[in-house]
Short mmCIF file of C-alpha atoms in Angstrom, two decimals:
data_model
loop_
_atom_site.label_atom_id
_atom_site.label_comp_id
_atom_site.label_asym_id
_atom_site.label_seq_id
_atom_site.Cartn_x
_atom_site.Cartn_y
_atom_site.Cartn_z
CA UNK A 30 -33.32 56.09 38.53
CA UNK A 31 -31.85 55.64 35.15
CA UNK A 32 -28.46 55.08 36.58
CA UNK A 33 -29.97 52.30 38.60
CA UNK A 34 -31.85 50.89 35.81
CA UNK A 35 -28.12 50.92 33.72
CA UNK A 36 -26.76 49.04 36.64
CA UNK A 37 -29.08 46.38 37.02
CA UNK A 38 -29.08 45.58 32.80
CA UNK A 39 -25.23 45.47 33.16
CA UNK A 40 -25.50 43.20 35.97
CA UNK A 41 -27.77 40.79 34.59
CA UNK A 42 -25.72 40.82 30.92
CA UNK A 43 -22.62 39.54 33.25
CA UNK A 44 -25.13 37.09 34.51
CA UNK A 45 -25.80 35.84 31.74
CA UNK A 46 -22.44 35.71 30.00
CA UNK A 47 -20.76 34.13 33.24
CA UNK A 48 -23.85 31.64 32.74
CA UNK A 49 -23.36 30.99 29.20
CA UNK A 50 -19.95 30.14 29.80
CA UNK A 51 -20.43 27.91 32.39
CA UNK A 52 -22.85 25.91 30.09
CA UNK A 53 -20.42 25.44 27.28
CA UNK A 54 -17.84 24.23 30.24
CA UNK A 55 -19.86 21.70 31.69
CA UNK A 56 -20.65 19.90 28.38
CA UNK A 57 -17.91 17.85 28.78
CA UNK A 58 -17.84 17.76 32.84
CA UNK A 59 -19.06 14.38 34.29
CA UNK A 60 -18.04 15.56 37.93
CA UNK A 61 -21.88 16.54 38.40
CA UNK A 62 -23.39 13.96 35.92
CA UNK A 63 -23.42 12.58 32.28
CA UNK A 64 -21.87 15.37 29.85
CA UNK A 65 -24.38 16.55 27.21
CA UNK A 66 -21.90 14.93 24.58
CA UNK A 67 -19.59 12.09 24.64
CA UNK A 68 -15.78 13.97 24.00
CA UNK A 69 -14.30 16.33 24.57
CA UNK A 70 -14.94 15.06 27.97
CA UNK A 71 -13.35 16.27 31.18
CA UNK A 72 -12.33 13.21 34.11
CA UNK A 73 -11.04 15.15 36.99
CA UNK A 74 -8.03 17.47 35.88
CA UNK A 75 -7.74 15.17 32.03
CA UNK A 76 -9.69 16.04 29.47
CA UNK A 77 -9.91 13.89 26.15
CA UNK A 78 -10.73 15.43 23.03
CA UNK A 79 -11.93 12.58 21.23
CA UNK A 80 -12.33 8.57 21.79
CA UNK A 81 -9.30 6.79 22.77
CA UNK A 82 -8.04 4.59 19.39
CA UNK A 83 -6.94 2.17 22.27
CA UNK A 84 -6.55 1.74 25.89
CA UNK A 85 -3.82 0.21 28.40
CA UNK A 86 -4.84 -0.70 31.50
CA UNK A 87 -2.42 -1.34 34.25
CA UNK A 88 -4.15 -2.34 37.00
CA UNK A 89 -6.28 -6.21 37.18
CA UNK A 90 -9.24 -4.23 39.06
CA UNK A 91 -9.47 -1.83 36.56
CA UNK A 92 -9.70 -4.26 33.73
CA UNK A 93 -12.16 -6.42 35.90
CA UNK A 94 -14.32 -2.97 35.84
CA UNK A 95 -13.69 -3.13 32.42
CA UNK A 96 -15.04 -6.59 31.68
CA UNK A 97 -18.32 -6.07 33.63
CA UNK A 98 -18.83 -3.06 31.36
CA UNK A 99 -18.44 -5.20 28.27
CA UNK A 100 -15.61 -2.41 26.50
CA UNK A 101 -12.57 -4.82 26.31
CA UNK A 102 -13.10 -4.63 22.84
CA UNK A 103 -11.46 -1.43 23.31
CA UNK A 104 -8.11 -2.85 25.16
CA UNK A 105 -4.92 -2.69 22.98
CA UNK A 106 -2.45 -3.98 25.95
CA UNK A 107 -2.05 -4.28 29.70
CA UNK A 108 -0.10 -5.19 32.55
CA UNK A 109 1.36 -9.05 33.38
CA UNK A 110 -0.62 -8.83 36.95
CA UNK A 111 -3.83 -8.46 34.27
CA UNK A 112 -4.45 -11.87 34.55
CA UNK A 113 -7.91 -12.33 33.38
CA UNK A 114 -8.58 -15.09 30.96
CA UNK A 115 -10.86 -12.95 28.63
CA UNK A 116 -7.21 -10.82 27.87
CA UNK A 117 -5.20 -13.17 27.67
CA UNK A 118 -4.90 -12.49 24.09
CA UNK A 119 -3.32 -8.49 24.44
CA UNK A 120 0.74 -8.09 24.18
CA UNK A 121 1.69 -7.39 28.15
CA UNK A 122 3.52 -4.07 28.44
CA UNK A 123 5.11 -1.91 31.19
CA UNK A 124 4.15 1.77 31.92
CA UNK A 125 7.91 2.29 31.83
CA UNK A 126 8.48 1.70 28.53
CA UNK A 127 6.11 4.14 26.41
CA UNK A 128 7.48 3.04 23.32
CA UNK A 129 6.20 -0.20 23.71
CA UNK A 130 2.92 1.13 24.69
CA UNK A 131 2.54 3.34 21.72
CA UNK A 132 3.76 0.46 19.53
CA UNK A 133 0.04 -1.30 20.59
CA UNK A 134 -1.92 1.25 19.18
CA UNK A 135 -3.28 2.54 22.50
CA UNK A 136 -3.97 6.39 23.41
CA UNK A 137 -5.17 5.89 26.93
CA UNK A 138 -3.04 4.79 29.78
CA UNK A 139 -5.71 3.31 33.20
CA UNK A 140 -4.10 3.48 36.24
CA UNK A 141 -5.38 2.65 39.72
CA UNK A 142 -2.31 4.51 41.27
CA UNK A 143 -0.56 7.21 40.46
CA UNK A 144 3.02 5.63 38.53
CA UNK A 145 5.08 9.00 38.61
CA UNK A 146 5.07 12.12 37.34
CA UNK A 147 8.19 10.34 35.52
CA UNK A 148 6.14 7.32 33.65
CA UNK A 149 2.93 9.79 32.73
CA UNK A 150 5.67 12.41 31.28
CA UNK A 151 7.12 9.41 29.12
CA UNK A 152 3.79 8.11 28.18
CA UNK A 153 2.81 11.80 26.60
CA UNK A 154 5.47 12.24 24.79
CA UNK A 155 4.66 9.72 22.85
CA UNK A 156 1.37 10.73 22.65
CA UNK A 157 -0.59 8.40 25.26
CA UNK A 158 -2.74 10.70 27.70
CA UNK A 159 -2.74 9.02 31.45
CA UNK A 160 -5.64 8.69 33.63
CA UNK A 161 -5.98 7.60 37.18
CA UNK A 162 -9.10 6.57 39.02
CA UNK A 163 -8.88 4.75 42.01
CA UNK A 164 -10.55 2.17 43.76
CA UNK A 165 -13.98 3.16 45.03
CA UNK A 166 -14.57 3.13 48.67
CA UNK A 167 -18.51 2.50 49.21
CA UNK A 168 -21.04 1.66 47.04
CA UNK A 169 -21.44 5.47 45.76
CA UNK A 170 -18.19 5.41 44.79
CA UNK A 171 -18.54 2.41 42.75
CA UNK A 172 -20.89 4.66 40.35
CA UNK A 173 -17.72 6.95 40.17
CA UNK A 174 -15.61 4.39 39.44
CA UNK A 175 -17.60 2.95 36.44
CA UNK A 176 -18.62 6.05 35.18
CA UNK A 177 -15.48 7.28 35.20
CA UNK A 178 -13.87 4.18 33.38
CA UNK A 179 -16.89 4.57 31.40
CA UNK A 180 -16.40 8.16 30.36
CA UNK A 181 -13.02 7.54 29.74
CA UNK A 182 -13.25 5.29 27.07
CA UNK A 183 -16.70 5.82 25.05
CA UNK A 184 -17.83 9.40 26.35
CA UNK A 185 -19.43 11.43 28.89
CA UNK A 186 -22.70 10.27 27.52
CA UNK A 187 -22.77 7.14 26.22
CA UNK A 188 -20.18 5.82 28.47
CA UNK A 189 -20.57 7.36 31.71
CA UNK A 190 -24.06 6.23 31.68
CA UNK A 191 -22.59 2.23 30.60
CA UNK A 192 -20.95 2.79 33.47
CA UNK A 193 -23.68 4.05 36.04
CA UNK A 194 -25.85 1.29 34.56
CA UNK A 195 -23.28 -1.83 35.51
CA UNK A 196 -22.21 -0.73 39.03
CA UNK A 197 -26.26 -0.07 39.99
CA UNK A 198 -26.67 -4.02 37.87
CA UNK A 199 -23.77 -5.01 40.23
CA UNK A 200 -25.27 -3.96 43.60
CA UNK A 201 -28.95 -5.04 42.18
CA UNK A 202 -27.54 -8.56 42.17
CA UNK A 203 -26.12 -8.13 45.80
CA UNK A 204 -29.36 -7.37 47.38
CA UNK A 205 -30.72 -10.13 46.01
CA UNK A 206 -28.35 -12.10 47.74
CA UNK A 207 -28.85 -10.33 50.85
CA UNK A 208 -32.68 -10.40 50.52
CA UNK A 209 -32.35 -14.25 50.42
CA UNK A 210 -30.12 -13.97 53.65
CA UNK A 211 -32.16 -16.02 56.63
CA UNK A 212 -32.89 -14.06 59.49
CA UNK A 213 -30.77 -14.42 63.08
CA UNK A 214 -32.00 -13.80 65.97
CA UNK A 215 -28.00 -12.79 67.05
CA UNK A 216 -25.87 -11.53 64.40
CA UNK A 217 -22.40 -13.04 63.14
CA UNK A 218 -19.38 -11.93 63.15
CA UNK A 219 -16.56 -12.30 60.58
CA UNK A 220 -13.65 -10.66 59.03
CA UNK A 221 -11.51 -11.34 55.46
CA UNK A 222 -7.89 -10.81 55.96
CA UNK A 223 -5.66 -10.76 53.01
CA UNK A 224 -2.73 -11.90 55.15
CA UNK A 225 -2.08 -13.47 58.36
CA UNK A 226 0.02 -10.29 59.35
CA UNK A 227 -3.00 -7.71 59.55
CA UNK A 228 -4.23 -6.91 56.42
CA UNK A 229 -7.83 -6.73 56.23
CA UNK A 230 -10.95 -5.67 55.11
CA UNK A 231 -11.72 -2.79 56.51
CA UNK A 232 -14.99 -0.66 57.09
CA UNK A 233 -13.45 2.45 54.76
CA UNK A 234 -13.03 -0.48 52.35
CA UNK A 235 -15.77 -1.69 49.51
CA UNK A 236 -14.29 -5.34 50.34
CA UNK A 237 -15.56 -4.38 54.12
CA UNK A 238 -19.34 -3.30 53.03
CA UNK A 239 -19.24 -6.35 50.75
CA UNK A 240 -18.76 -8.40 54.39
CA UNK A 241 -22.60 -6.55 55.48
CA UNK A 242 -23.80 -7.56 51.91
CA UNK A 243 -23.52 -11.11 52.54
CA UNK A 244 -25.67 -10.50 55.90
CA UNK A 245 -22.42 -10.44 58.46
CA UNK A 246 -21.07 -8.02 60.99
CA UNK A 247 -17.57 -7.27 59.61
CA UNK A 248 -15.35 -7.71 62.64
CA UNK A 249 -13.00 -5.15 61.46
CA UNK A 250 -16.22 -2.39 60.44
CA UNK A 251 -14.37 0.31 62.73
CA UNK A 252 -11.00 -0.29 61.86
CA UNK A 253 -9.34 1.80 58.67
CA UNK A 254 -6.39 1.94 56.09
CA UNK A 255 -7.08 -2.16 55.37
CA UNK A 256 -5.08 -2.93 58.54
CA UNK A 257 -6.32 -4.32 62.02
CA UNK A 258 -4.39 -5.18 64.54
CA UNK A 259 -3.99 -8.52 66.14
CA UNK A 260 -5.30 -6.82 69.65
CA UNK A 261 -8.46 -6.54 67.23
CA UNK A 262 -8.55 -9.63 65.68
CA UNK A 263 -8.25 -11.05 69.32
CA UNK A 264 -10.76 -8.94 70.89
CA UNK A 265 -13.74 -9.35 67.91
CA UNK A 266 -13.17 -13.29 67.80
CA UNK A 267 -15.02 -13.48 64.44
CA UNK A 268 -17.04 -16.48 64.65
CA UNK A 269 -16.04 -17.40 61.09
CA UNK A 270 -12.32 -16.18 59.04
CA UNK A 271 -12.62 -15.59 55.45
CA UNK A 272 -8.98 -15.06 54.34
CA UNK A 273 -7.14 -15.53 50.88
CA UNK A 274 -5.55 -18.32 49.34
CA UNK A 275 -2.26 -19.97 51.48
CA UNK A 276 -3.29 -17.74 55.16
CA UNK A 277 -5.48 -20.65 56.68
CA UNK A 278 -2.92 -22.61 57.52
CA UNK A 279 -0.23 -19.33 59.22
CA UNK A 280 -3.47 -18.64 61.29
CA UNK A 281 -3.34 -22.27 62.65
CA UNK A 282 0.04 -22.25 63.47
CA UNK A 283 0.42 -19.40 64.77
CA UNK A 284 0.27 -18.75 68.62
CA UNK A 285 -1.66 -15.89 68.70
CA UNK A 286 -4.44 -16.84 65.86
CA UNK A 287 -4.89 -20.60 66.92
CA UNK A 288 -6.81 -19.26 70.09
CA UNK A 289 -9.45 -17.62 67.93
CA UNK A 290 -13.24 -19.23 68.06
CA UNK A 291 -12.88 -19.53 64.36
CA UNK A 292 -9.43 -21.42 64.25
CA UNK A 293 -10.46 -23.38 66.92
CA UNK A 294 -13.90 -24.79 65.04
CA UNK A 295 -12.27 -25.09 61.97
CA UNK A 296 -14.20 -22.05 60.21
CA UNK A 297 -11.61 -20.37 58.07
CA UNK A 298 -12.73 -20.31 54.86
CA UNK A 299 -10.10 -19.74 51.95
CA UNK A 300 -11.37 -18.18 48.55
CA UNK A 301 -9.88 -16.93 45.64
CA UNK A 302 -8.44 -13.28 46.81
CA UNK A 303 -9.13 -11.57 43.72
CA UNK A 304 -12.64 -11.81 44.91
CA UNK A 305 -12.23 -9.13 47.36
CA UNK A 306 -8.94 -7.19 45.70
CA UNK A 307 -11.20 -6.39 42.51
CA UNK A 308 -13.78 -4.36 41.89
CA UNK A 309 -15.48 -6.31 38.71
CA UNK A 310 -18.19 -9.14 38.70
CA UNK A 311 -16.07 -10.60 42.00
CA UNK A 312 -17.14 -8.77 43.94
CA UNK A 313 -20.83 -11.40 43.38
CA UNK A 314 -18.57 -14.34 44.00
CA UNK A 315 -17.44 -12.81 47.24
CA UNK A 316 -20.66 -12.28 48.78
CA UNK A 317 -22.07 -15.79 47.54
CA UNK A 318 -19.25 -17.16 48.93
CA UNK A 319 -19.60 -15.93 52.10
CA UNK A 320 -23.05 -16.15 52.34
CA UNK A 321 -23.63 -19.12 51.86
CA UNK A 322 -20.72 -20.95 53.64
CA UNK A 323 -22.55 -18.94 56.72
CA UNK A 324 -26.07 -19.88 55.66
CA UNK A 325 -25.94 -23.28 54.30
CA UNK A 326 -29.83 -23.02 53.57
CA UNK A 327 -29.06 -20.58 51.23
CA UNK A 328 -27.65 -23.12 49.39
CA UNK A 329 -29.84 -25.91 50.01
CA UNK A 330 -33.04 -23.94 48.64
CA UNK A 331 -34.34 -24.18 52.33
CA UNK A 332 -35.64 -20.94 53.73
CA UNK A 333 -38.59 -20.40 55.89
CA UNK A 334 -37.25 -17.42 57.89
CA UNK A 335 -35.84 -15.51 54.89
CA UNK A 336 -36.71 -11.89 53.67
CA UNK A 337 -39.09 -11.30 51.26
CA UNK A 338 -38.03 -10.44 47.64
CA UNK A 339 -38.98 -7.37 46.81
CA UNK A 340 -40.52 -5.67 43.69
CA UNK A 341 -36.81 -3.93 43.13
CA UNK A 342 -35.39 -7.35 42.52
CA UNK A 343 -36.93 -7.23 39.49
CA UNK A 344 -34.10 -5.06 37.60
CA UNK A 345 -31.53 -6.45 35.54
CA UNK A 346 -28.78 -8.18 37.48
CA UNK A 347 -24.97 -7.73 37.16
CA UNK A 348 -23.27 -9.18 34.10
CA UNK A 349 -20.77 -10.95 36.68
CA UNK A 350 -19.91 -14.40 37.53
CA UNK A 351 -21.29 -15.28 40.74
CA UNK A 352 -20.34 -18.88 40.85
CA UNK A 353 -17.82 -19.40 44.27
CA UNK A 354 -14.40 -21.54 44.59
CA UNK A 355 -13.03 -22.77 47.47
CA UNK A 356 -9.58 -23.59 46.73
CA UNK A 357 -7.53 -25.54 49.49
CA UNK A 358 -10.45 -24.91 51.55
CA UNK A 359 -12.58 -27.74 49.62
CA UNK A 360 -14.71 -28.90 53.05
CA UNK A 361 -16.82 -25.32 53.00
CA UNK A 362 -20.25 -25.29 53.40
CA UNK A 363 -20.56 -23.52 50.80
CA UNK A 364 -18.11 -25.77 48.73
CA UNK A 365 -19.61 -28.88 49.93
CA UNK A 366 -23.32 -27.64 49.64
CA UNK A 367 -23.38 -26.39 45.93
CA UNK A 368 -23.48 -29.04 43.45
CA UNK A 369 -20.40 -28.46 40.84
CA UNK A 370 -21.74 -28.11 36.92
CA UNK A 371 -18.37 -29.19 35.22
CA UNK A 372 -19.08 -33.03 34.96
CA UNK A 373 -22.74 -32.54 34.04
CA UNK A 374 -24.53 -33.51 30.34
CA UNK A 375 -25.97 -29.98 28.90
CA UNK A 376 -29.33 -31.27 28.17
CA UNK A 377 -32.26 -29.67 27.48
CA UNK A 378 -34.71 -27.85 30.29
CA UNK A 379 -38.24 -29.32 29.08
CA UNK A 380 -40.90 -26.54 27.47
CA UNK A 381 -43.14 -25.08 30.01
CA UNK A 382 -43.26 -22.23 32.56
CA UNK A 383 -41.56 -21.98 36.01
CA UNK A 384 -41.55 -19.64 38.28
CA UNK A 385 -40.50 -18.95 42.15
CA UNK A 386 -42.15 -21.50 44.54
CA UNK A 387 -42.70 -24.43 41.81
CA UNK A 388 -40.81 -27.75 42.61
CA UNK A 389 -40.21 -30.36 39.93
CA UNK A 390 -37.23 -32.34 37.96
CA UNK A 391 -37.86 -29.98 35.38
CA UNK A 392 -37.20 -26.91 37.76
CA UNK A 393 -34.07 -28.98 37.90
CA UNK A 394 -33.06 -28.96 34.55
CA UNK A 395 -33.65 -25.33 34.29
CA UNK A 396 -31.03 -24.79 37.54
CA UNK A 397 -28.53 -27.24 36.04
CA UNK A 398 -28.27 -25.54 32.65
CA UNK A 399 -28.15 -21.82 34.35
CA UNK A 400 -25.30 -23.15 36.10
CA UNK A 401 -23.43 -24.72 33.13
CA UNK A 402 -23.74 -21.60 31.96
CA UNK A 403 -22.65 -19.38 34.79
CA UNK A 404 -25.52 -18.27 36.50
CA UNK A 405 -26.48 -20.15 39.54
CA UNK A 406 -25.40 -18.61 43.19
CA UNK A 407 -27.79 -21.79 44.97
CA UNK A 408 -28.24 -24.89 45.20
CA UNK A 409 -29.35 -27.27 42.03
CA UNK A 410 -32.57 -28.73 44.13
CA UNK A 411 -35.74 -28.39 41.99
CA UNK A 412 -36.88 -25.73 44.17
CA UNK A 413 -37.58 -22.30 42.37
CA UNK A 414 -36.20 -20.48 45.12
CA UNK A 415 -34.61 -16.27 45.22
CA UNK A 416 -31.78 -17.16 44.11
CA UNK A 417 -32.98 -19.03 40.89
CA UNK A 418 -35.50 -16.45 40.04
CA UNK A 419 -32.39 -14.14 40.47
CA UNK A 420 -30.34 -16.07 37.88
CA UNK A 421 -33.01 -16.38 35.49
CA UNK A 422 -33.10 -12.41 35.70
CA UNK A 423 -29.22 -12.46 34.73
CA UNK A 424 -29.83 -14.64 31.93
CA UNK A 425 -32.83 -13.01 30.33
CA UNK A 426 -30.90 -9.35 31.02
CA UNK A 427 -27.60 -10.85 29.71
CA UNK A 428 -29.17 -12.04 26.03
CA UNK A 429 -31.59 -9.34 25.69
CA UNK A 430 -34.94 -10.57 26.93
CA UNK A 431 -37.47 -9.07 28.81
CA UNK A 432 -36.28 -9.08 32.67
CA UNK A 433 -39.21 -11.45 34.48
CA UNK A 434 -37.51 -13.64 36.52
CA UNK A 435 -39.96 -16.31 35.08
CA UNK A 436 -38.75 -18.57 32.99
CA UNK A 437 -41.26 -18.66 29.86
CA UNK A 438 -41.16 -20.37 27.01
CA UNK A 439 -39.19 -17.87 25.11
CA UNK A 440 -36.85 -18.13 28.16
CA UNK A 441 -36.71 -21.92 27.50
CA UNK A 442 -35.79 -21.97 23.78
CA UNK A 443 -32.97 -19.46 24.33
CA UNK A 444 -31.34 -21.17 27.29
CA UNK A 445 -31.96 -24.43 25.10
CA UNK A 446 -30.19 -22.85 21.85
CA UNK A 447 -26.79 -23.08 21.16
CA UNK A 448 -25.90 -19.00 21.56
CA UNK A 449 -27.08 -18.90 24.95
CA UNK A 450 -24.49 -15.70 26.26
CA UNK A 451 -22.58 -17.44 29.25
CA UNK A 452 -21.98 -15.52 31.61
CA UNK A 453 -18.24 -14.65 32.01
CA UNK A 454 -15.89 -15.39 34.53
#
């Protein structure tokens, strides 16, 4: 009996010392959740000791991710194909050239794809760790991504949880676009292609569940790799073609894609690509885009059939832009419906309180200055519709107010003040 009783203390001591060690291991692990501390912290197989003095990124999704997260304070360079406005002030270096890279200051090397085993050798050499995360798949692995690009570059704590934070803000803002969505008695099918010579949004691809966001059956939702084949194009006969800049006009001239229901009824729809290539604040202008070229009530404030809003709406919204362009495409409904802000007078929104279902010219002036400044998805109508309630959420989140939805009058005197946060492209 004493033996046994020996046995089972020695047992439990290696318990408890395998257990202790595990603790002290998964302080800096963010593959199960935020890290007790911010560094060291472990991404995957890199771990960084402390925070990064600077950061290259070298991929224009990663930077978008980024931007939403509000940390490209912390950018010391990045690639050409970076093309954001917001950086266009950082030198432009290549991974190739480590030197260079080291001459900006910058520690951390982001990378959406793996450059070589050659380039990451070069880049530690000189003293610049390299980390690659790449592009997240569904909306679960949009928490990855952000919390990883989070962790990364302010901590397992602090930023992993930035980064949980924006991507859930992100998605927040996209059901309240698809909350807004009218109800069909048949649904409607469409499909983005990137190219006229199968590239497409796929349903393994984010770009492919952003499709179902906007309240569409993505044509291509059983196809993988981002490729479909024309067969499948031919076969699905989207009733609408969302496509990038520049492919519109190779689908009408070409024998195979003029026969399509959409080419034929002149519903291709071009929009800025980066829209569904990034994984930043886009990723709203997508889904607006689509939306509401689909649902032109969406735009015109006019919705009797529409979902309810309900009480989770009430979070803080995305950071992101979610105004939509058209490009060559300029007759869009959704182009054509929503009323452009650019050639408008600021003005002032008169004091008061508004809130979803009042009407008024006032209600007006509230939707015309949220769109000067970024924040409208819908139509400018009077109409205190969704989607304004939604973008008075985004303002009041963006410049630190409570998160109503209603615009009081502290609501009033902030959008009428001249540091009103726009929000960013």
């Amino acid at each position: 009996m004493g033996q046994l009783k020996r046995m089972i203390a020695g047992l439990l001591s290696a318990v408890l010392i395998v257990s202790a060690f595990t603790g002290c291991a998964g302080k800096g692990d963010i593959s199960s959740g935020a890290a007790e501390q911010d560094f060291p912290v472990t991404i995957g197989t890199v771990t960084l000791k402390s925070e990064p003095a600077g950061v290259a990124v070298f991929s224009p999704s990663l930077a978008d991710v980024i931007l939403a997260m509000g940390y490209e304070i912390s950018l010391k360079a990045k690639s050409e194909d970076c093309d954001q406005e917001d950086l266009s002030v950082l030198p432009n270096v290549d991974p190739s050239n480590p030197a260079a890279v080291k001459a900006t200051g910058a520690t951390l090397a982001l990378f959406e794809t793996n450059p070589g085993d050659e380039v990451t050798a070069a880049l530690q050499k000189e003293g610049i760790l390299s980390l690659i995360l790449p592009a997240a798949a569904s909306r679960s692995d949009l928490e990855r991504l952000y919390s990883e690009v989070g962790a990364a570059i302010k901590g397992g704590s602090t930023g992993y949880q930035k980064g949980i934070k924006t991507a859930n803000n992100i998605y927040l803002t996209l059901d309240d676009i698809t909350r807004v969505i009218p109800e069909k008695d048949s649904p409607v099918t469409v499909c983005y292609l990137y190219d006229a010579k199968g590239k497409a949004a796929t349903g393994d691809m984010l770009a492919g569940k952003l499709i179902e966001s906007a309240g569409l059956v993505n044509a291509f939702a059983g196809s993988n790799g981002g490729q479909a084949s024309t067969e499948a194009l031919t076969i699905s006969n989207p009733q609408y073609i969302f496509c990038a800049e520049g492919v519109k006009k190779q689908l009408q001239e070409s024998a195979e894609y003029k026969k399509l229901e959409a080419v034929q009824k002149n519903q291709v729809y071009e929009m800025n690509p980066t829209y569904m290539e990034r994984q930043g604040r886009g990723m709203i202008q997508a889904v607006s885009f689509m939306a509401g070229t689909v649902y032109p009530e969406l735009l015109e404030g006019n919705l009797p059939s529409s979902k309810p809003s309900e009480s989770s709406s009430s979070a803080p919204a995305s950071s992101g832009s979610s105004s939509s362009s058209s490009s060559s495409s300029s007759s869009s409904a959704a182009s054509s419906k929503a009323p452009a802000s650019s050639g408008q007078s600021a003005g002032s929104v008169p004091s008061g309180t508004y809130k979803r279902g009042d009407k008024s010219d006032a209600v007006k002036a509230l939707q015309t200055r949220l769109d000067q400044l970024g924040y409208m998805f819908t139509a400018i109508n009077g109409e205190y519709t969704a989607g304004t309630e939604q973008a008075v959420k985004d303002f009041q989140y963006l410049n630190g107010m409570e998160v109503t939805g209603i615009a009081d009058t502290d609501t009033i005197v902030k959008l009428n003040s001249s540091d009103a946060k726009k929000r960013e492209n």
